[in-house]
XYZ file of C-alpha atoms in Angstrom:
579
model
C 131.935 123.323 112.669
C 128.699 122.001 110.776
C 125.574 123.877 110.176
C 123.932 122.672 113.360
C 126.934 123.751 115.309
C 127.421 127.068 113.803
C 123.601 127.811 114.079
C 123.605 126.978 117.824
C 126.959 129.158 118.380
C 125.431 132.165 116.503
C 121.943 131.752 117.833
C 120.889 131.269 113.979
C 118.116 128.771 113.201
C 119.998 126.181 110.878
C 117.114 125.791 108.555
C 117.550 129.500 107.592
C 120.950 128.714 106.340
C 119.748 126.562 103.513
C 119.143 128.877 100.404
C 117.426 128.130 97.193
C 119.890 128.426 94.295
C 117.802 129.723 91.301
C 120.334 128.645 88.777
C 120.285 124.994 89.685
C 116.967 124.754 91.457
C 118.508 123.110 94.655
C 118.944 123.864 98.166
C 122.519 124.940 99.154
C 124.101 125.411 102.569
C 125.035 129.169 103.014
C 126.685 130.336 106.232
C 126.439 133.986 106.991
C 129.745 135.512 108.626
C 129.989 135.285 112.471
C 130.133 138.169 114.575
C 133.417 139.815 115.196
C 135.633 137.691 117.220
C 139.124 138.161 118.733
C 142.209 136.584 117.334
C 143.289 133.499 119.112
C 146.746 131.715 119.043
C 147.020 128.612 117.002
C 145.065 127.268 113.878
C 141.388 128.518 113.355
C 138.942 126.777 111.008
C 137.273 129.306 108.627
C 133.516 128.918 107.981
C 132.595 126.151 105.610
C 131.899 126.970 101.943
C 129.213 125.567 99.813
C 130.143 122.674 97.637
C 128.619 121.666 94.451
C 125.194 120.820 93.509
C 125.114 118.151 96.158
C 125.394 120.923 98.832
C 128.285 119.227 100.604
C 130.495 121.432 102.866
C 134.192 122.008 102.697
C 136.548 123.705 105.199
C 140.083 125.049 105.307
C 142.409 126.073 108.225
C 144.903 128.507 108.697
C 148.596 127.299 108.492
C 149.844 125.575 111.579
C 151.679 127.849 113.913
C 150.055 130.932 112.329
C 147.159 132.953 113.829
C 143.836 133.426 111.630
C 143.007 137.058 111.584
C 139.700 138.041 113.199
C 136.964 139.082 110.907
C 136.603 142.726 110.456
C 133.153 144.157 111.492
C 130.938 144.507 108.523
C 133.110 142.795 106.112
C 131.364 140.146 104.110
C 132.677 136.737 103.177
C 133.052 136.546 99.376
C 130.314 134.667 97.597
C 131.012 131.310 95.940
C 132.530 131.567 92.336
C 129.884 131.256 89.680
C 130.326 129.122 86.469
C 131.153 131.162 83.442
C 127.842 132.388 81.859
C 125.750 131.377 84.774
C 123.578 134.146 86.294
C 124.827 135.690 89.370
C 123.843 133.975 92.630
C 122.400 135.773 95.613
C 124.746 136.710 98.580
C 124.953 134.161 101.389
C 122.204 134.217 103.731
C 119.966 136.029 101.322
C 117.021 134.491 99.525
C 116.656 135.196 95.682
C 113.949 137.548 94.562
C 113.615 135.773 91.313
C 110.420 133.619 90.672
C 111.093 130.101 91.851
C 111.506 127.725 88.657
C 108.813 125.169 87.922
C 111.428 122.501 88.503
C 112.017 123.776 91.876
C 108.506 123.901 92.750
C 108.282 120.277 91.607
C 110.507 118.878 94.313
C 108.382 116.644 96.401
C 108.344 114.922 99.792
C 106.082 111.863 100.241
C 104.290 111.126 103.565
C 102.301 107.980 104.239
C 100.561 108.053 107.705
C 97.640 106.350 109.091
C 96.088 105.770 112.530
C 99.189 105.492 114.917
C 101.708 105.439 112.051
C 103.417 107.781 109.781
C 106.237 107.346 107.124
C 108.117 110.190 105.675
C 110.975 110.308 103.324
C 112.026 113.814 102.209
C 114.088 114.151 99.226
C 115.534 117.267 97.675
C 118.007 116.754 95.004
C 120.545 119.290 96.458
C 120.363 117.746 99.937
C 123.769 117.933 101.458
C 125.578 114.625 102.516
C 126.252 116.228 105.775
C 122.729 116.733 106.750
C 121.762 113.158 105.401
C 124.338 111.840 107.857
C 122.718 113.920 110.478
C 119.260 112.267 109.522
C 120.722 108.926 109.487
C 121.506 109.320 113.057
C 117.986 109.896 113.894
C 116.758 106.567 112.255
C 116.529 103.271 114.282
C 117.314 100.257 112.247
C 116.302 96.587 112.941
C 117.851 93.519 111.342
C 115.226 91.131 110.111
C 117.700 88.935 108.344
C 117.144 87.678 104.809
C 113.407 88.634 104.885
C 114.195 92.182 103.673
C 116.601 93.116 100.708
C 120.356 94.058 101.387
C 119.769 97.236 99.396
C 117.490 99.503 97.263
C 117.268 99.341 93.383
C 116.470 102.496 91.598
C 115.724 100.384 88.419
C 113.018 98.146 89.867
C 109.370 98.327 91.305
C 109.414 98.150 95.067
C 107.245 97.211 97.991
C 107.503 98.653 101.409
C 105.359 97.448 104.294
C 104.425 100.317 106.617
C 103.545 99.398 110.038
C 102.082 101.555 112.863
C 102.130 99.950 116.281
C 99.755 100.419 119.132
C 102.530 100.580 121.633
C 102.197 103.361 123.975
C 105.659 104.906 123.610
C 106.588 108.701 123.801
C 105.526 111.487 125.993
C 101.806 112.098 126.309
C 100.698 108.772 124.814
C 99.942 106.820 128.073
C 96.281 107.199 127.602
C 96.258 105.657 124.005
C 96.106 102.216 122.760
C 96.039 98.927 124.583
C 97.643 99.634 128.035
C 99.597 96.393 128.028
C 100.306 96.057 124.384
C 103.755 94.691 123.218
C 103.306 96.730 120.008
C 101.031 94.806 117.647
C 100.570 95.641 113.815
C 97.671 98.014 114.454
C 97.823 99.814 111.186
C 99.454 98.300 108.078
C 99.894 99.622 104.577
C 101.752 97.818 101.593
C 103.222 100.559 99.535
C 103.876 99.568 95.778
C 105.882 101.834 93.686
C 105.772 100.725 89.916
C 108.921 100.212 88.072
C 108.441 103.187 85.520
C 107.426 105.446 88.620
C 104.206 106.540 86.845
C 102.025 105.196 89.766
C 101.775 103.739 93.130
C 99.399 101.698 95.154
C 98.795 101.968 98.877
C 97.105 98.906 100.060
C 95.628 98.872 103.707
C 95.694 95.508 105.523
C 92.988 95.402 108.187
C 94.360 94.344 111.712
C 91.305 92.075 112.255
C 91.866 90.087 108.974
C 92.226 86.368 109.846
C 95.587 84.967 108.478
C 98.064 82.236 108.953
C 101.384 83.682 110.525
C 104.224 81.511 109.399
C 107.399 80.620 111.279
C 109.797 83.355 111.760
C 113.113 84.241 113.342
C 113.002 86.141 116.705
C 115.651 88.658 117.810
C 117.838 85.939 119.245
C 117.622 83.883 116.122
C 115.443 81.239 117.675
C 112.386 80.294 115.509
C 109.212 81.526 116.760
C 106.532 78.952 115.743
C 103.558 80.176 113.348
C 99.990 80.296 114.329
C 96.886 79.583 112.042
C 93.640 81.481 111.748
C 94.606 84.479 113.844
C 94.390 88.206 113.718
C 96.797 89.907 111.208
C 97.911 92.221 114.060
C 99.475 89.382 116.019
C 102.158 89.049 113.383
C 104.129 91.771 115.354
C 104.789 91.761 119.048
C 103.017 88.447 119.906
C 105.549 85.827 121.303
C 108.509 88.178 120.566
C 107.688 88.630 116.622
C 109.453 91.324 114.943
C 108.655 93.251 111.718
C 110.237 90.336 109.673
C 107.448 88.057 110.933
C 104.903 90.727 109.581
C 106.527 90.977 106.254
C 106.462 87.174 106.098
C 102.791 87.103 106.866
C 102.123 89.609 104.054
C 103.927 87.670 101.499
C 102.116 84.416 102.484
C 98.696 86.226 102.422
C 99.325 88.206 99.028
C 102.101 86.378 97.147
C 103.794 89.714 96.870
C 107.429 89.998 97.657
C 108.064 92.726 100.362
C 111.381 94.439 99.950
C 111.421 96.640 103.138
C 109.729 97.796 106.085
C 109.145 101.041 108.139
C 107.569 101.234 111.337
C 106.316 104.057 113.712
C 104.333 104.804 116.714
C 102.016 107.472 118.071
C 104.153 110.116 118.014
C 104.732 110.092 114.220
C 101.236 111.675 113.423
C 101.608 114.439 116.071
C 105.217 115.495 115.211
C 104.738 115.349 111.203
C 101.580 117.243 111.190
C 103.052 119.794 113.399
C 106.320 120.131 111.252
C 104.128 121.090 108.106
C 101.971 123.539 110.050
C 98.861 121.443 110.306
C 96.597 119.471 107.701
C 93.362 120.333 106.384
C 90.437 117.779 106.880
C 86.736 117.894 106.168
C 83.925 116.403 108.166
C 80.503 115.687 106.688
C 79.011 116.023 110.040
C 79.700 117.132 113.651
C 81.953 114.647 115.676
C 82.288 114.572 119.333
C 84.156 111.211 120.131
C 84.889 110.755 124.022
C 87.119 107.822 123.203
C 89.430 109.479 120.767
C 88.773 113.044 122.280
C 88.031 114.322 118.676
C 85.464 117.272 118.726
C 85.093 119.094 115.563
C 82.149 120.696 113.842
C 81.146 119.722 110.136
C 83.285 121.335 107.451
C 86.916 122.016 107.099
C 89.485 122.362 109.773
C 93.318 122.525 109.969
C 94.583 120.145 112.591
C 97.918 119.171 114.082
C 99.686 117.301 116.996
C 97.230 115.741 119.487
C 94.166 116.658 117.370
C 95.564 115.041 114.314
C 96.152 111.756 116.089
C 92.605 112.025 117.450
C 91.237 112.400 113.958
C 93.008 109.098 112.685
C 92.200 107.067 115.638
C 88.451 107.719 115.740
C 86.326 104.904 114.835
C 82.952 105.391 116.501
C 81.866 108.349 114.690
C 82.214 107.287 111.048
C 80.537 104.677 109.010
C 79.289 101.705 111.017
C 81.919 102.436 113.732
C 84.136 99.721 112.784
C 88.066 99.515 111.666
C 87.310 99.432 108.009
C 85.455 102.668 107.999
C 88.295 104.182 110.205
C 90.869 102.762 107.434
C 88.779 105.047 104.783
C 89.079 108.013 107.002
C 92.877 107.425 107.482
C 93.307 107.291 103.640
C 91.549 110.510 103.252
C 93.899 111.952 105.948
C 96.956 110.630 104.028
C 95.892 112.154 100.743
C 95.350 115.649 102.521
C 98.821 115.369 104.323
C 100.448 114.445 101.137
C 98.987 117.389 99.234
C 100.122 119.757 102.026
C 103.608 118.081 101.858
C 103.784 118.735 98.122
C 102.478 122.325 98.262
C 104.508 125.358 97.385
C 104.317 126.507 100.823
C 106.125 123.401 102.110
C 108.645 122.774 99.364
C 109.921 126.427 99.118
C 110.670 126.497 102.945
C 113.839 125.207 103.926
C 112.780 125.680 107.610
C 109.739 123.342 107.166
C 111.445 120.791 104.996
C 114.343 120.423 107.572
C 111.850 120.236 110.532
C 109.906 117.703 108.657
C 112.989 115.548 107.781
C 113.993 115.481 111.509
C 110.555 114.659 112.787
C 110.185 112.060 110.021
C 113.441 110.222 110.657
C 113.109 110.410 114.356
C 109.676 108.639 114.149
C 111.000 105.703 112.057
C 112.358 102.179 112.522
C 113.401 100.665 109.177
C 115.336 97.587 108.168
C 119.098 97.624 107.707
C 118.689 97.725 103.911
C 117.426 101.088 103.774
C 118.877 102.492 107.014
C 121.885 104.383 105.460
C 121.459 108.037 104.636
C 122.270 107.549 100.859
C 119.617 104.735 100.624
C 117.015 106.910 102.303
C 117.750 109.687 99.988
C 117.490 107.290 97.004
C 114.093 106.024 98.046
C 112.756 109.553 98.555
C 113.828 110.656 95.333
C 112.106 107.694 93.608
C 108.946 108.227 95.475
C 108.790 111.845 94.488
C 108.583 110.925 90.856
C 104.939 109.542 91.113
C 102.230 111.935 90.084
C 99.668 112.595 92.814
C 96.848 111.772 90.609
C 98.356 108.302 90.132
C 98.822 107.515 93.670
C 95.871 104.865 94.703
C 94.499 104.086 98.034
C 92.620 100.835 98.544
C 91.983 98.174 101.082
C 92.093 94.327 100.906
C 88.750 93.236 99.870
C 87.211 91.450 102.670
C 83.898 89.970 104.138
C 82.700 88.964 107.610
C 84.240 85.863 108.869
C 81.752 83.307 108.346
C 82.917 81.222 111.453
C 81.769 83.770 113.758
C 78.340 84.391 115.133
C 79.304 87.671 116.763
C 81.149 89.272 113.842
C 84.546 90.676 114.988
C 86.941 89.569 112.266
C 87.049 89.517 108.553
C 88.522 87.172 105.915
C 89.553 87.840 102.313
C 86.793 88.306 99.656
C 87.325 86.339 96.636
C 88.063 86.679 93.722
C 88.353 90.300 94.438
C 91.329 90.113 96.909
C 93.331 87.939 94.503
C 92.615 90.387 91.636
C 94.064 93.194 93.658
C 97.149 91.130 94.849
C 97.678 90.237 91.103
C 97.620 93.694 90.030
C 100.366 94.670 92.472
C 102.380 91.640 91.611
C 101.931 92.428 87.818
C 103.010 96.033 88.404
C 99.607 97.226 87.080
C 98.180 100.672 87.858
C 94.787 101.189 89.318
C 94.501 104.563 87.723
C 95.420 103.444 84.243
C 93.712 100.064 84.345
C 90.461 101.226 82.851
C 92.176 102.762 79.764
C 94.059 99.399 79.438
C 91.053 97.578 79.723
C 89.090 99.563 77.071
C 92.019 99.077 74.442
C 92.205 95.422 75.263
C 88.414 94.963 74.775
C 88.689 96.396 71.235
C 91.506 94.006 70.521
C 89.317 91.109 71.695
C 86.362 92.116 69.817
C 88.760 92.214 66.731
C 89.950 88.635 67.428
C 86.699 87.336 68.031
C 85.177 88.622 64.921
C 83.282 85.670 63.500
C 83.358 83.711 66.437
C 80.062 82.121 67.407
C 80.676 80.570 70.878
C 79.736 82.504 74.100
C 81.654 82.235 77.036
C 78.944 80.262 78.752
C 79.182 77.551 75.989
C 83.015 77.086 76.584
C 83.790 73.703 78.341
C 87.415 73.648 79.895
C 89.184 71.758 82.641
C 92.062 73.522 84.352
C 95.492 71.900 85.452
C 98.283 73.366 87.329
C 101.512 72.745 85.312
C 104.024 74.988 87.059
C 101.877 77.984 88.512
C 101.986 78.867 92.110
C 99.947 76.606 94.305
C 96.296 77.176 94.250
C 96.357 78.920 90.818
C 94.126 76.470 89.174
C 91.266 77.048 91.655
C 91.902 80.827 91.609
C 91.750 80.826 87.808
C 88.549 78.662 88.033
C 86.879 80.972 90.424
C 87.659 83.961 88.057
C 86.574 82.262 84.897
C 83.208 81.271 86.569
C 82.353 84.496 88.413
C 84.013 87.185 86.331
C 84.276 85.863 82.719
C 81.143 83.769 82.516
C 82.817 80.421 81.709
C 80.488 78.430 83.935
C 81.316 75.089 82.392
C 84.809 74.901 83.785
C 86.382 72.738 86.544
C 89.535 72.114 88.451
C 91.265 68.997 87.395
C 94.304 69.273 89.954
C 98.039 69.037 88.873
C 99.423 68.313 85.407
C 101.739 65.318 85.036
C 104.716 67.619 84.184
C 105.745 71.255 84.499
C 105.413 73.545 81.391
C 107.158 76.950 81.005
C 104.262 78.401 78.983
C 100.550 78.074 79.579
C 98.700 75.902 76.886
C 95.230 75.197 75.548
C 94.585 71.788 73.921
C 91.491 71.346 72.059
C 89.811 69.115 69.326
C 89.046 70.386 65.907
C 85.481 70.829 66.570
C 86.327 73.025 69.513
C 88.176 75.663 67.741
C 85.637 78.247 68.089
C 85.291 77.807 71.851
C 89.287 77.909 72.016
C 89.341 81.241 70.286
C 86.669 82.560 72.748
C 88.756 81.399 75.871
C 92.018 82.653 74.308
C 90.603 86.123 73.909
C 89.455 85.980 77.534
C 92.724 85.023 78.823
C 95.012 86.662 76.412
C 96.655 83.463 75.012
C 98.954 83.824 72.142
C 98.854 81.739 68.900
C 101.772 79.636 70.263
C 99.711 78.578 73.383
C 96.992 77.024 71.069
C 97.552 73.397 70.664
C 95.137 71.600 68.354
C 94.704 67.841 69.517
C 92.169 65.902 71.236
C 89.493 66.680 73.670
C 89.070 64.847 77.037
C 85.863 63.980 78.848
C 84.790 66.250 81.988
C 83.021 65.221 85.094
C 79.746 65.348 83.298
C 80.809 63.154 80.589
C 81.049 65.844 77.985
C 83.990 66.670 75.634
C 86.057 69.438 76.944
C 89.274 71.442 76.492
C 92.416 71.328 78.557
C 93.996 74.346 79.975
C 97.262 73.773 81.656
C 98.829 76.734 83.611
C 102.377 77.094 83.186
C 105.255 78.900 84.836
C 104.281 82.143 83.093
C 100.985 82.456 84.651
C 100.538 85.592 86.215
C 97.519 85.052 88.388
C 93.788 84.995 88.219
C 92.421 87.607 85.893
C 95.712 88.662 84.544
C 95.942 88.121 80.794
C 98.936 86.244 79.596
C 99.762 88.611 76.628
C 99.922 91.770 78.800
C 100.555 93.098 82.291
C 97.007 94.201 82.785
C 94.246 92.655 84.716
C 90.683 92.788 85.185
C 89.407 95.606 87.140
C 88.525 94.303 90.524
C 85.373 95.528 92.395
C 86.952 97.406 95.103
C 86.828 100.929 96.661
C 89.713 103.145 95.995
C 90.631 106.589 95.984
C 93.608 108.723 94.657
C 95.693 111.317 96.414
C 94.587 114.212 94.531
C 90.936 113.808 95.546
C 89.361 115.757 98.385
C 86.840 114.169 100.425
C 84.920 114.679 103.556
C 84.954 112.066 106.340
C 81.409 110.643 107.080
């Protein structure tokens, strides 16, 4: 009998049977002896014993044909044998009175939730395989074909698209969202976790962002035609589109490879906040919103369940009452919830951790690539390595749709949007980029020592010689608006594909070439002394050909850093009040 079955039989909370082992810093399954029972004929299975550090359980049975003796009243089951030289472990069912080690306190569970969506993967190093299999049974999977990766790599950066739908599923949710909604992509976050696990970026994608939704495969394998110039939220549900269609839409919009998706509905916020005993939020003013039913005074409050859902759904009481301001409030809520998740009060409570894991996995639908228990555990353990102060929240930079008289939708704001996308593509941290930029500015200053040409004097035409489509125009926009290279122009595609970006210049343009090389991070091998050409004004100009190594507008060729985009961002360790 497993922990769940044993707990039900003996009227014991299964969560209380997970005990922190101070020697290993991991939770282990410790089952206390059952009440006295009468002997019964035939084989009898004894209580499972704790396994190794992984917490897996084993059981053994009495020999066939023999009767297992009844347990004597008051007799304790011998504790697990300890390793030679290791401190004595507490008896089963008892909690150690020793101070919890720092390593144990550092075990983290990461939660991402916003609007009508929440995403949680709880990872503890000693989680038992038995319990992981139980959690796996909670998770719903959806096959989106080759749009998602087959598995998960612990050695690479990864991107998970978190989708919150507006479908009114679950008890008590009849009054929320659009009554007839098929489940559109109402709240969307692209979560990027860096390769070295030092940082992560959660980028919100507005539901009213105008995009092109590409062709995608439906549940029956038939191709669902794409649509142009439509709201992003129609990438899910509309015409039978599944999460794979939303993933493809994000990839087309950003150029970022999306590895997996996790989708949830209204119930997620309610069940997850209740599992941790509530989340503290702060309001800069009194709020009484009849639409979301949020009624709170200014100041700090601990909210959960229905009240938590009302908080993240409120849009008419913050900022300019639009969806973009609601996104900011949702990000503040996420930060607060993550801080609660990683607090000692949660991490040292097996009861809370198990309730949280149950609530989280029941709320999720994921792709088949991460739907297995072992894979979910791996994802969780990688997520918990990221320091809270290095988790950045931002939103796709947007502006009002110029095609509308009555403003209801938005479009990407360039070059800011491309800069944000490029930072994620190049695995650049939003929290460390300022330090990198300062270091690079010093290096540029050293390289430019003795250079007389100003950026405004640099004349260059840009060709695309192997970079992604549209790169020449994106780099032109960056050079003109951000770098001050106003005398630049787009010359279209090069005659042949180049592996490396090159800059060709005449001898009398060497000074200008050094200035542009410093701006773009071009190496010495990229500099090609040669001849100048004539630009559209009839003036001699250099030729910059973007090769296959081009990383995106604003991203220096000799590093993984990028120009700091002018966008709003916060980090998970910041405490802010919603206004």
